[in-house]
Amino acid sequence: MDLTTDANAPWLIVGLGNPGPEYAANRHNVGFMVADLLAERMGGRFKRAGKAQAQVVEGRIGPPGPANRRVVLAKPMSYMNLSGGPVNALKDFYKVPVANIVAVHDELDIDYGTLRLKLGGGDNGHNGLKSMTKVLGSEYHRVRFGIGRPPGRQPVADFVLKDFSAAERKELDYFVDRASDAVEALVIEGLERAQSTYNS
């Protein structure tokens, strides 16, 4: 079942991450990486969003005609565990239905580079999702970007706040590109079709 709302409502695509150059290349910031690439594709530059603690790009994606969608790309600037506040402020400002919100985030329980798209569900210990679900409920879309589990006994917090390894970086651009394609497919074609293409 596809729970997207009417075609005229805008979409809010939220890349989850932590602000600041020291976090930019971390595994936890892959949502920001996808948002940056989507902004580049839309020909936009992130700017401060009024009173919301976030940076946004407004634009459209999709071919001309009925499949064209109005989109707000967002990167919360509040740190990961407080993402819900900025996202909720943007939802209210742009009048976005919760079903038209997409969170792009790192996912520990999926192999590196693997994608999973879904609507609703738990937060699986992810602080960004936890914060969003607290204010929005759980019925928003997720594009889950697999980063795999930490090796050995490395604490999860250390693992997600470290940069991708040299071996991972060789494929990172390709995987970020594919995740961006998946976000576009979700918004333009709907969840089920996007899942059939990108859920590997």
C-alpha positions as CSV (number, residue, x, y, z in Angstrom):
1,M,0.0,0.0,0.0
2,D,1.3,3.4,-0.9
3,L,0.5,6.1,1.6
4,T,1.8,9.2,-0.3
5,T,-0.6,12.1,-0.1
6,D,-1.9,14.4,-2.8
7,A,0.5,15.3,-5.6
8,N,0.4,19.0,-4.8
9,A,1.8,18.7,-1.3
10,P,5.6,19.3,-1.1
11,W,8.0,16.7,0.0
12,L,10.5,17.2,2.8
13,I,13.7,15.2,2.3
14,V,15.9,15.2,5.4
15,G,19.5,14.2,5.4
16,L,20.5,13.2,8.9
17,G,24.0,14.1,10.2
18,N,26.0,16.3,12.6
19,P,27.0,19.9,11.6
20,G,30.6,21.0,11.5
21,P,33.7,20.0,9.4
22,E,34.9,17.5,12.0
23,Y,31.9,15.3,11.4
24,A,31.6,15.9,7.6
25,A,33.1,12.5,6.5
26,N,31.7,10.4,9.3
27,R,29.6,7.3,8.6
28,H,26.9,9.0,10.7
29,N,26.8,11.8,8.1
30,V,25.9,9.9,5.0
31,G,22.5,11.5,5.1
32,F,24.1,14.9,4.7
33,M,26.2,13.5,1.8
34,V,23.1,12.3,0.0
35,A,21.3,15.7,0.6
36,D,24.4,17.5,-0.8
37,L,24.3,15.5,-4.0
38,L,20.5,16.0,-4.4
39,A,21.0,19.8,-4.0
40,E,23.7,19.7,-6.6
41,R,21.4,17.8,-9.0
42,M,18.7,20.4,-8.3
43,G,21.1,23.2,-9.0
44,G,20.5,24.7,-5.5
45,R,22.7,25.8,-2.6
46,F,21.8,25.2,1.1
47,K,20.8,28.3,3.0
48,R,19.6,29.0,6.5
49,A,15.9,28.3,6.9
50,G,14.3,31.2,8.7
51,K,13.8,30.4,12.4
52,A,14.3,26.6,11.9
53,Q,17.6,25.3,13.0
54,A,18.3,23.8,9.6
55,Q,19.7,24.5,6.1
56,V,17.4,24.0,3.2
57,V,17.2,24.0,-0.6
58,E,13.9,24.4,-2.3
59,G,13.3,23.1,-5.8
60,R,11.6,20.5,-7.9
61,I,12.6,17.0,-9.0
62,G,11.2,14.8,-11.7
63,P,10.2,15.2,-15.3
64,P,7.9,18.0,-16.4
65,G,4.3,17.1,-16.0
66,P,2.3,15.2,-13.3
67,A,5.4,13.4,-11.9
68,N,7.2,16.7,-11.1
69,R,7.4,17.2,-7.4
70,R,8.0,20.2,-5.2
71,V,10.8,19.4,-2.8
72,V,12.5,20.9,0.3
73,L,15.9,19.4,1.0
74,A,17.0,19.8,4.6
75,K,20.0,19.3,6.8
76,P,19.2,19.8,10.5
77,M,21.9,21.9,12.2
78,S,20.9,20.8,15.7
79,Y,23.1,17.7,16.1
80,M,21.8,14.3,15.4
81,N,19.9,13.6,18.7
82,L,17.9,16.8,18.4
83,S,16.9,16.4,14.7
84,G,13.2,16.2,15.4
85,G,12.8,19.9,16.4
86,P,14.1,21.4,13.1
87,V,12.3,18.8,11.0
88,N,9.0,19.5,12.8
89,A,9.5,23.3,12.3
90,L,10.1,22.8,8.6
91,K,7.1,20.5,8.3
92,D,4.8,23.2,9.8
93,F,6.4,26.0,7.8
94,Y,6.1,24.3,4.4
95,K,2.9,22.4,5.3
96,V,4.3,19.0,4.6
97,P,2.2,15.9,5.5
98,V,4.2,13.4,7.6
99,A,3.8,10.8,4.9
100,N,5.7,13.2,2.6
101,I,8.8,13.3,4.8
102,V,11.8,11.2,3.9
103,A,14.7,10.6,6.4
104,V,18.0,9.6,4.8
105,H,20.2,8.0,7.4
106,D,23.0,5.5,8.2
107,E,21.9,2.0,9.2
108,L,24.1,-0.4,11.2
109,D,22.1,-3.6,10.6
110,I,22.6,-3.5,6.8
111,D,25.8,-4.3,4.9
112,Y,27.8,-1.4,3.7
113,G,26.3,0.3,0.6
114,T,23.0,-1.7,0.7
115,L,19.8,0.4,0.6
116,R,16.4,-0.3,2.2
117,L,13.4,2.0,1.6
118,K,10.4,1.8,3.9
119,L,7.5,3.6,5.5
120,G,7.3,3.7,9.3
121,G,8.9,1.4,11.7
122,G,11.1,1.7,14.8
123,D,14.3,3.7,15.2
124,N,16.6,0.8,15.8
125,G,18.6,2.9,18.3
126,H,19.3,5.6,15.8
127,N,19.2,8.9,17.7
128,G,18.2,11.0,14.7
129,L,15.2,8.8,14.0
130,K,14.4,8.6,17.7
131,S,14.2,12.4,17.8
132,M,12.1,12.6,14.7
133,T,9.6,9.9,15.8
134,K,9.1,11.6,19.1
135,V,7.7,14.7,17.4
136,L,6.2,13.3,14.2
137,G,5.2,9.8,15.0
138,S,6.7,6.9,13.0
139,E,4.8,7.1,9.7
140,Y,7.4,8.9,7.6
141,H,9.6,7.4,4.9
142,R,13.1,6.2,5.5
143,V,16.0,5.6,3.0
144,R,18.3,3.5,5.0
145,F,22.0,3.5,3.9
146,G,23.8,0.4,5.2
147,I,27.1,1.1,7.0
148,G,27.5,-2.4,8.5
149,R,28.4,-3.3,12.1
150,P,31.6,-2.2,13.9
151,P,34.4,-4.7,13.8
152,G,35.3,-6.7,16.9
153,R,34.3,-4.9,20.1
154,Q,34.5,-1.3,18.8
155,P,31.7,0.7,20.4
156,V,28.9,1.7,18.1
157,A,29.3,5.4,19.0
158,D,32.9,5.4,18.0
159,F,32.2,3.5,14.8
160,V,29.5,5.8,13.5
161,L,31.5,9.0,14.4
162,K,34.6,7.8,12.4
163,D,35.2,8.5,8.8
164,F,34.6,5.7,6.2
165,S,37.6,3.5,5.8
166,A,39.9,3.8,2.8
167,A,38.4,0.7,1.2
168,E,34.8,2.0,1.8
169,R,35.7,5.4,0.3
170,K,36.5,3.8,-3.0
171,E,32.8,2.9,-3.5
172,L,31.3,5.7,-1.4
173,D,30.6,8.1,-4.3
174,Y,28.8,5.3,-6.2
175,F,26.7,4.4,-3.2
176,V,25.7,8.0,-2.4
177,D,24.8,8.5,-6.0
178,R,22.6,5.3,-5.9
179,A,20.9,6.5,-2.7
180,S,20.2,9.8,-4.3
181,D,18.6,8.0,-7.2
182,A,16.5,6.0,-4.7
183,V,15.2,9.2,-3.0
184,E,14.2,10.6,-6.3
185,A,12.4,7.4,-7.3
186,L,10.6,7.3,-4.0
187,V,9.3,10.8,-4.5
188,I,8.5,10.5,-8.2
189,E,7.3,6.9,-8.5
190,G,6.1,6.0,-5.0
191,L,7.4,3.7,-2.4
192,E,6.6,0.3,-3.9
193,R,8.2,0.9,-7.3
194,A,11.3,2.5,-5.6
195,Q,11.5,-0.5,-3.3
196,S,11.4,-3.0,-6.2
197,T,14.3,-1.2,-7.8
198,Y,16.5,-0.3,-4.9
199,N,15.8,-2.7,-2.0
200,S,18.6,-5.1,-2.6
